[in-house]
Tab-separated table of C-alpha atoms in Angstrom:
chain	number	residue	atom	x	y	z
A	1	MET	CA	-76.103	-41.777	-5.159
A	2	ASP	CA	-75.340	-44.171	-7.932
A	3	LEU	CA	-76.123	-42.632	-11.140
A	4	THR	CA	-75.246	-45.851	-13.378
A	5	ASN	CA	-77.955	-47.620	-14.977
A	6	GLY	CA	-76.123	-50.741	-16.447
A	7	LEU	CA	-76.452	-49.723	-19.963
A	8	LEU	CA	-73.571	-51.850	-20.914
A	9	GLU	CA	-74.397	-54.772	-18.701
A	10	GLN	CA	-72.463	-57.794	-19.928
A	11	LYS	CA	-71.073	-55.920	-22.875
A	12	VAL	CA	-67.431	-56.648	-23.919
A	13	CYS	CA	-65.619	-53.525	-24.731
A	14	LEU	CA	-61.948	-52.846	-25.917
A	15	VAL	CA	-60.760	-49.093	-25.594
A	16	THR	CA	-57.205	-48.398	-26.869
A	17	GLY	CA	-54.887	-45.748	-25.286
A	18	THR	CA	-56.110	-46.029	-21.869
A	19	ASN	CA	-52.986	-45.015	-19.736
A	20	ARG	CA	-54.329	-41.491	-19.364
A	21	GLY	CA	-56.892	-38.782	-20.380
A	22	ILE	CA	-59.951	-39.301	-22.273
A	23	GLY	CA	-59.277	-43.060	-22.828
A	24	GLN	CA	-58.903	-43.779	-19.070
A	25	LYS	CA	-62.209	-42.012	-18.671
A	26	ILE	CA	-63.824	-43.902	-21.405
A	27	ALA	CA	-62.715	-47.270	-19.827
A	28	GLU	CA	-64.020	-46.118	-16.236
A	29	ARG	CA	-67.731	-44.768	-17.789
A	30	PHE	CA	-68.175	-48.170	-19.650
A	31	ALA	CA	-67.222	-50.080	-16.404
A	32	GLU	CA	-69.500	-47.754	-14.368
A	33	GLU	CA	-72.391	-49.221	-16.688
A	34	GLY	CA	-71.612	-52.909	-16.103
A	35	SER	CA	-69.388	-53.734	-19.105
A	36	ILE	CA	-66.293	-55.870	-19.213
A	37	VAL	CA	-63.705	-53.553	-20.262
A	38	TYR	CA	-60.554	-54.471	-21.919
A	39	ALA	CA	-58.226	-51.475	-21.437
A	40	ASN	CA	-55.265	-50.953	-23.799
A	41	ALA	CA	-51.964	-49.485	-23.153
A	42	ARG	CA	-48.513	-49.987	-24.924
A	43	GLN	CA	-46.471	-50.298	-22.021
A	44	LYS	CA	-46.809	-53.195	-19.841
A	45	ASP	CA	-47.994	-52.924	-16.198
A	46	CYS	CA	-48.960	-49.427	-16.388
A	47	LEU	CA	-52.576	-49.897	-15.844
A	48	GLU	CA	-52.630	-52.404	-13.071
A	49	GLU	CA	-52.763	-50.222	-10.122
A	50	TRP	CA	-55.563	-47.950	-11.648
A	51	ALA	CA	-57.580	-50.841	-13.094
A	52	PHE	CA	-57.700	-52.912	-9.715
A	53	GLY	CA	-58.292	-49.672	-7.703
A	54	PHE	CA	-61.307	-48.832	-9.953
A	55	ASN	CA	-62.566	-52.333	-9.992
A	56	GLU	CA	-63.565	-51.905	-6.322
A	57	LYS	CA	-65.997	-49.189	-6.966
A	58	VAL	CA	-67.966	-50.375	-10.018
A	59	SER	CA	-70.130	-53.274	-11.046
A	60	GLY	CA	-68.359	-53.828	-14.542
A	61	ASN	CA	-64.618	-55.110	-14.603
A	62	ILE	CA	-61.440	-53.180	-16.348
A	63	ILE	CA	-58.944	-55.756	-17.352
A	64	PRO	CA	-55.663	-54.503	-18.849
A	65	ILE	CA	-54.489	-55.618	-22.065
A	66	TYR	CA	-51.159	-54.625	-23.494
A	67	PHE	CA	-50.333	-54.145	-27.184
A	68	ASP	CA	-48.968	-51.938	-29.540
A	69	ILE	CA	-51.780	-50.832	-32.264
A	70	THR	CA	-48.940	-50.258	-34.825
A	71	ASN	CA	-47.702	-54.096	-34.445
A	72	SER	CA	-49.936	-56.744	-36.177
A	73	GLU	CA	-48.425	-59.600	-34.471
A	74	GLU	CA	-49.138	-57.813	-30.982
A	75	ILE	CA	-52.607	-57.241	-32.263
A	76	LYS	CA	-53.261	-60.748	-33.379
A	77	GLN	CA	-52.036	-62.220	-29.893
A	78	ALA	CA	-54.443	-59.855	-28.077
A	79	MET	CA	-57.240	-61.072	-30.455
A	80	MET	CA	-56.571	-64.514	-29.625
A	81	ARG	CA	-56.376	-63.897	-25.871
A	82	LEU	CA	-60.020	-62.003	-26.179
A	83	LYS	CA	-61.402	-64.671	-28.255
A	84	LYS	CA	-60.251	-67.493	-25.613
A	85	GLU	CA	-61.542	-65.369	-22.650
A	86	GLN	CA	-64.556	-63.832	-24.078
A	87	GLY	CA	-65.247	-65.242	-27.322
A	88	ARG	CA	-66.842	-61.839	-28.285
A	89	MET	CA	-66.382	-58.020	-28.901
A	90	ASP	CA	-69.285	-55.670	-28.617
A	91	VAL	CA	-67.511	-52.430	-28.721
A	92	LEU	CA	-64.573	-50.946	-29.885
A	93	VAL	CA	-63.071	-47.548	-28.947
A	94	ASN	CA	-60.313	-46.595	-30.880
A	95	ASN	CA	-58.795	-43.897	-28.854
A	96	ALA	CA	-54.960	-44.333	-29.045
A	97	GLY	CA	-53.325	-41.328	-31.214
A	98	ILE	CA	-50.672	-39.185	-31.031
A	99	ILE	CA	-50.256	-35.442	-31.933
A	100	SER	CA	-47.559	-33.531	-33.230
A	101	ASN	CA	-48.080	-29.597	-34.259
A	102	SER	CA	-46.036	-27.724	-36.627
A	103	PRO	CA	-46.659	-24.711	-39.106
A	104	LEU	CA	-46.338	-25.354	-42.769
A	105	GLY	CA	-42.746	-25.238	-43.845
A	106	MET	CA	-41.896	-26.979	-40.563
A	107	ILE	CA	-43.620	-30.268	-40.932
A	108	ALA	CA	-40.877	-33.036	-40.694
A	109	LYS	CA	-42.255	-36.289	-42.576
A	110	ASP	CA	-41.089	-38.564	-40.233
A	111	SER	CA	-43.470	-36.980	-37.577
A	112	VAL	CA	-46.375	-37.121	-40.170
A	113	ARG	CA	-45.736	-40.694	-40.593
A	114	ASN	CA	-45.622	-41.713	-37.097
A	115	MET	CA	-48.737	-39.837	-36.564
A	116	PHE	CA	-50.368	-41.550	-39.517
A	117	GLU	CA	-48.937	-45.129	-38.360
A	118	VAL	CA	-50.805	-44.695	-35.040
A	119	ASN	CA	-53.743	-42.281	-35.669
A	120	VAL	CA	-54.664	-44.203	-39.091
A	121	PHE	CA	-52.997	-47.062	-39.913
A	122	GLY	CA	-53.085	-48.698	-36.527
A	123	LEU	CA	-56.704	-47.826	-35.985
A	124	LEU	CA	-57.303	-49.573	-39.494
A	125	ASP	CA	-55.485	-52.533	-38.684
A	126	LEU	CA	-57.037	-53.215	-35.306
A	127	THR	CA	-60.537	-52.325	-36.563
A	128	GLN	CA	-60.170	-54.965	-39.199
A	129	TYR	CA	-59.303	-57.698	-36.951
A	130	VAL	CA	-62.050	-56.991	-34.158
A	131	VAL	CA	-64.658	-56.577	-37.136
A	132	THR	CA	-63.654	-59.899	-38.973
A	133	LYS	CA	-62.931	-61.947	-35.932
A	134	PHE	CA	-65.792	-60.997	-33.854
A	135	MET	CA	-68.535	-58.578	-34.920
A	136	ILE	CA	-69.337	-59.833	-38.531
A	137	LYS	CA	-69.724	-63.458	-36.967
A	138	GLN	CA	-71.950	-62.039	-34.067
A	139	LYS	CA	-73.940	-59.872	-36.529
A	140	SER	CA	-73.557	-57.086	-34.295
A	141	GLY	CA	-70.794	-54.415	-32.827
A	142	SER	CA	-70.444	-50.881	-32.149
A	143	VAL	CA	-67.090	-49.198	-33.358
A	144	ILE	CA	-66.461	-45.713	-32.089
A	145	ASN	CA	-63.430	-43.783	-33.492
A	146	ILE	CA	-62.068	-40.759	-31.646
A	147	ALA	CA	-61.470	-37.944	-34.163
A	148	SER	CA	-61.098	-34.404	-33.676
A	149	ILE	CA	-62.764	-31.151	-34.325
A	150	THR	CA	-59.854	-30.448	-36.329
A	151	GLY	CA	-60.426	-33.232	-38.681
A	152	VAL	CA	-63.912	-31.676	-39.374
A	153	GLU	CA	-62.894	-27.917	-39.237
A	154	GLY	CA	-59.197	-27.916	-39.837
A	155	SER	CA	-56.853	-25.953	-37.685
A	156	LYS	CA	-54.019	-23.471	-38.100
A	157	GLY	CA	-50.932	-25.116	-37.045
A	158	GLN	CA	-52.127	-28.643	-36.986
A	159	ILE	CA	-52.010	-29.494	-40.658
A	160	ALA	CA	-50.643	-33.039	-40.496
A	161	TYR	CA	-52.626	-33.806	-37.241
A	162	SER	CA	-56.101	-32.512	-38.772
A	163	ALA	CA	-55.193	-34.459	-41.784
A	164	SER	CA	-54.799	-37.736	-39.927
A	165	LYS	CA	-58.123	-36.898	-38.105
A	166	GLY	CA	-59.713	-36.173	-41.313
A	167	ALA	CA	-58.852	-39.691	-42.329
A	168	VAL	CA	-60.383	-41.132	-39.342
A	169	ILE	CA	-63.716	-39.172	-40.240
A	170	SER	CA	-63.505	-40.486	-43.709
A	171	LEU	CA	-63.018	-44.032	-43.028
A	172	THR	CA	-65.612	-44.029	-40.259
A	173	LYS	CA	-68.195	-43.189	-43.041
A	174	SER	CA	-66.944	-45.449	-45.505
A	175	MET	CA	-66.860	-48.757	-43.036
A	176	ALA	CA	-70.245	-47.604	-41.821
A	177	GLN	CA	-71.428	-47.868	-45.224
A	178	GLU	CA	-69.691	-51.078	-45.839
A	179	LEU	CA	-70.508	-52.661	-42.522
A	180	ALA	CA	-74.124	-51.598	-41.972
A	181	ILE	CA	-75.670	-54.870	-43.592
A	182	HIS	CA	-73.901	-56.858	-40.793
A	183	ASN	CA	-75.489	-54.772	-38.364
A	184	ILE	CA	-72.148	-53.212	-37.245
A	185	ARG	CA	-72.117	-49.479	-36.400
A	186	ILE	CA	-69.243	-47.155	-37.091
A	187	ASN	CA	-69.294	-43.648	-35.519
A	188	ALA	CA	-66.795	-41.182	-34.503
A	189	VAL	CA	-66.665	-38.487	-31.748
A	190	ALA	CA	-64.826	-35.241	-32.306
A	191	PRO	CA	-63.385	-33.548	-29.218
A	192	GLY	CA	-62.971	-30.089	-29.116
A	193	MET	CA	-60.719	-28.729	-26.567
A	194	VAL	CA	-60.533	-31.035	-23.736
A	195	ASP	CA	-58.868	-30.450	-20.219
A	196	THR	CA	-56.178	-32.773	-20.482
A	197	GLY	CA	-52.526	-32.040	-19.825
A	198	ARG	CA	-51.562	-32.380	-23.462
A	199	ILE	CA	-54.039	-29.670	-24.256
A	200	LYS	CA	-52.767	-27.329	-21.565
A	201	VAL	CA	-49.336	-27.463	-23.096
A	202	THR	CA	-50.670	-26.650	-26.714
A	203	LEU	CA	-52.930	-23.977	-25.276
A	204	LYS	CA	-49.846	-22.093	-23.655
A	205	LYS	CA	-47.882	-22.592	-26.483
A	206	GLU	CA	-50.620	-21.653	-29.328
A	207	TYR	CA	-52.864	-19.132	-27.315
A	208	CYS	CA	-50.559	-17.098	-25.071
A	209	ASP	CA	-52.394	-14.094	-25.043
A	210	ASN	CA	-55.728	-15.098	-26.787
A	211	VAL	CA	-58.276	-17.751	-25.930
A	212	PRO	CA	-59.763	-20.000	-28.007
A	213	PRO	CA	-63.724	-19.242	-29.170
A	214	ILE	CA	-65.507	-21.647	-26.938
A	215	GLY	CA	-68.959	-20.793	-26.670
A	216	MET	CA	-69.495	-22.248	-23.308
A	217	GLY	CA	-66.472	-20.318	-22.118
A	218	ARG	CA	-64.585	-23.571	-20.625
A	219	LEU	CA	-62.349	-26.292	-21.900
A	220	GLY	CA	-64.086	-30.080	-22.055
A	221	ARG	CA	-63.994	-32.712	-19.675
A	222	SER	CA	-62.714	-36.056	-20.420
A	223	GLU	CA	-65.913	-37.403	-18.842
A	224	GLU	CA	-67.973	-35.466	-21.298
A	225	ILE	CA	-66.171	-37.246	-24.207
A	226	ALA	CA	-66.621	-40.541	-22.574
A	227	ASP	CA	-70.376	-39.711	-22.242
A	228	ALA	CA	-70.902	-39.195	-25.953
A	229	CYS	CA	-68.973	-42.731	-26.383
A	230	LEU	CA	-71.353	-44.321	-24.151
A	231	TYR	CA	-74.283	-43.168	-26.416
A	232	PHE	CA	-72.727	-44.901	-29.385
A	233	ALA	CA	-71.882	-48.024	-27.378
A	234	GLN	CA	-75.094	-48.685	-26.128
A	235	ASP	CA	-78.214	-50.426	-27.887
A	236	THR	CA	-80.404	-47.034	-27.845
A	237	SER	CA	-77.924	-45.990	-30.627
A	238	GLY	CA	-78.807	-48.952	-32.471
A	239	TYR	CA	-80.026	-47.177	-35.699
A	240	THR	CA	-77.203	-44.495	-35.862
A	241	THR	CA	-73.949	-45.167	-37.896
A	242	GLY	CA	-71.680	-43.257	-39.922
A	243	GLN	CA	-71.992	-40.221	-37.995
A	244	VAL	CA	-69.484	-37.804	-36.450
A	245	LEU	CA	-70.560	-36.195	-33.059
A	246	VAL	CA	-68.672	-32.943	-32.421
A	247	VAL	CA	-68.319	-32.344	-28.613
A	248	SER	CA	-66.720	-28.941	-28.599
A	249	GLY	CA	-68.809	-26.898	-26.127
A	250	GLY	CA	-69.770	-24.599	-29.168
A	251	TYR	CA	-66.159	-24.059	-30.383
A	252	ASP	CA	-66.530	-21.758	-33.244
A	253	THR	CA	-63.634	-21.407	-35.580
A	254	GLN	CA	-65.120	-18.720	-37.486
A	255	SER	CA	-65.926	-16.619	-34.128
A	256	ARG	CA	-64.151	-13.324	-33.432
A	257	THR	CA	-65.582	-13.263	-29.890
A	258	LEU	CA	-63.022	-13.643	-27.298
A	259	TYR	CA	-64.325	-15.590	-24.377
A	260	ASN	CA	-63.070	-15.708	-20.674
A	261	ILE	CA	-61.834	-19.146	-20.017
A	262	ASN	CA	-60.387	-20.287	-17.048
A	263	PHE	CA	-57.376	-22.525	-17.982
A	264	ASP	CA	-56.693	-23.671	-14.483
B	1	MET	CA	-61.671	-86.816	-37.964
B	2	CYS	CA	-58.340	-85.933	-39.819
B	3	ASN	CA	-57.151	-82.384	-40.794
B	4	LEU	CA	-58.453	-82.918	-44.216
B	5	GLU	CA	-61.732	-84.105	-43.495
B	6	LYS	CA	-62.221	-80.951	-41.321
B	7	TYR	CA	-60.993	-78.827	-43.731
B	8	ASP	CA	-63.440	-80.132	-46.589
B	9	GLU	CA	-66.386	-79.994	-44.111
B	10	ILE	CA	-65.653	-76.351	-43.791
B	11	PHE	CA	-65.960	-75.728	-47.558
B	12	VAL	CA	-69.106	-78.070	-47.859
B	13	ASP	CA	-70.893	-76.185	-45.131
B	14	VAL	CA	-69.841	-72.604	-45.850
B	15	PHE	CA	-70.066	-72.745	-49.895
B	16	SER	CA	-72.634	-75.643	-50.121
B	17	ILE	CA	-70.000	-77.846	-52.221
B	18	GLU	CA	-70.660	-81.414	-52.720
B	19	GLU	CA	-67.265	-82.925	-50.967
B	20	LYS	CA	-66.702	-84.927	-54.487
B	21	ASN	CA	-66.257	-81.710	-56.163
B	22	LEU	CA	-63.717	-80.207	-53.979
B	23	ASN	CA	-60.439	-79.828	-55.982
B	24	GLU	CA	-58.290	-77.116	-57.696
B	25	ASN	CA	-61.186	-75.751	-59.377
B	26	ILE	CA	-62.336	-74.240	-56.093
B	27	VAL	CA	-61.074	-70.704	-56.437
B	28	ARG	CA	-62.528	-67.492	-55.547
B	29	GLY	CA	-64.717	-65.667	-58.082
B	30	ALA	CA	-65.623	-69.195	-59.413
B	31	VAL	CA	-67.779	-70.247	-56.567
B	32	LYS	CA	-71.132	-68.666	-56.102
B	33	ASP	CA	-70.898	-67.702	-52.377
B	34	TRP	CA	-67.255	-67.067	-52.156
B	35	ASP	CA	-67.654	-63.312	-52.082
B	36	SER	CA	-66.483	-61.162	-49.463
B	37	LEU	CA	-68.797	-62.143	-46.759
B	38	GLY	CA	-68.461	-65.897	-47.631
B	39	HIS	CA	-64.594	-65.240	-47.268
B	40	VAL	CA	-65.071	-63.866	-43.887
B	41	LYS	CA	-67.056	-67.091	-42.946
B	42	LEU	CA	-64.501	-69.393	-44.393
B	43	ILE	CA	-61.816	-67.673	-42.482
B	44	THR	CA	-63.296	-67.436	-39.149
B	45	THR	CA	-64.448	-70.885	-39.577
B	46	ILE	CA	-61.248	-72.375	-40.352
B	47	GLU	CA	-59.714	-70.163	-37.553
B	48	ASP	CA	-62.216	-71.717	-35.085
B	49	VAL	CA	-61.965	-75.379	-36.242
B	50	PHE	CA	-58.028	-75.199	-36.251
B	51	ASN	CA	-57.765	-72.907	-33.275
B	52	ILE	CA	-55.464	-70.409	-35.043
B	53	MET	CA	-55.518	-66.863	-36.434
B	54	PHE	CA	-54.671	-65.753	-39.661
B	55	ASP	CA	-52.322	-62.984	-40.605
B	56	THR	CA	-54.235	-60.470	-42.786
B	57	GLU	CA	-51.690	-61.129	-45.581
B	58	ASP	CA	-52.772	-64.662	-45.456
B	59	ILE	CA	-56.441	-63.794	-45.533
B	60	LEU	CA	-55.996	-62.028	-48.775
B	61	GLU	CA	-53.945	-64.670	-50.201
B	62	PHE	CA	-56.218	-67.425	-49.638
B	63	ASP	CA	-58.023	-67.451	-53.088
B	64	SER	CA	-58.517	-71.082	-53.483
B	65	TYR	CA	-58.858	-74.566	-51.989
B	66	ASP	CA	-55.448	-75.555	-52.574
B	67	LYS	CA	-53.879	-72.157	-51.536
B	68	GLY	CA	-55.600	-72.746	-48.099
B	69	LYS	CA	-53.858	-75.980	-47.552
B	70	GLU	CA	-50.609	-74.361	-48.502
B	71	ILE	CA	-51.234	-71.482	-45.999
B	72	LEU	CA	-52.303	-73.843	-43.281
B	73	LYS	CA	-48.916	-75.115	-43.111
B	74	LYS	CA	-47.469	-72.026	-41.968
B	75	TYR	CA	-49.427	-72.682	-39.006
B	76	ASN	CA	-48.251	-76.268	-38.537
B	77	ILE	CA	-51.556	-77.672	-39.797
B	78	THR	CA	-51.106	-80.326	-42.226
B	79	VAL	CA	-53.931	-80.925	-44.455
C-alpha cells in the first residue's frame, strides 16, 4: 500500500549529511512525498548506489551533491549548480553534524572547535547562502535545523556537543524572527536517542549498567525524525516558525525511573 | 547592452534612482532603499544579470556604486 501523499510534490529540497542515519531517512521520506531532493555528503560518489536504487521506488528524485559544509568555496559551487539546475530552493535541512563526548577536564579545544565548525559555523554559512540566493527572492522557504535534546536539556558528559546544539537552537529562533517578514520559516527538530550506529556506541559507553529514562521504553527511529522534518517542510506548517520540536519518546532527564529498553 | 549599462540599470531598478544621478555619492546608508533587504535584492540581481555568485566577504564589502564596480573586477567583469 502506498502511504505517501505527494506532500512535497515539485518542491526542491537540500538535505545535508545524507551518507547515513537520520539524514538518509529524511532524504528518502522527502523523495517519497514527491520532492526533488539534493542529498549532500562530503565524500565523492558515496551516495550514488543508494540514491539511484531508491529512485526506482519513489515518485520523487534523489540527486547526490557533494560538498563540505565547512568550505565556503564548495558551498558556493554547489549553489551555482542548484541555481542552474533548479533556480529555486524550497526546503533546507541542516542535518550534517559531528559529535564528540568528553567529561569536563578532558575536553580538547580542537575537538570543540571541529564540532562548532561543522555543527554551527558550517550550518550558518550554508543557510546564509540558501536564504539569500534563493529564499528571499522567492519570498518563501523552510529551513529545518537538526538540533538535539541535549541542546535543550543539557547532558552529562556532552558539554561541548550540547553547547553546539544549544547554539543551533538559538540561531534557529533568531533567524526565524529576522526572516519571518520574508515568509521564510526556520524551525528545529531536536531528537532524543535515536537508533543509529552512533548512539549504540554512546549507550554502551555511557549507560553500561543503566538505561536512559525514555518514557516509551525504546530508542527512536530515524524515520520518526524524518516525519517531524516532513511536518516543517510542507505547507501545512506555513504559520509555524522559530519552534523546536523535541522528538524523544518522552525522554525525561529528571526521571529516576529505570525503563526496560531493548538496545538490539 | 554593455556591462556599465547593465550595472546602471540594476541600480535604477532596485533603488529607483535616476541614471543621471549614479555617481560616487551612491553609498549604502545614503540611499533610501539600500537597507538589508535592498542589499540582498541588489546582490541577487547583479548575480543573475552577470551570472556570478559573490563570496560572502564581497557582499559585506559592497557598500557603494563605485565599490561594486571594483568588486566585479574580481569576477572578471569590467564595468
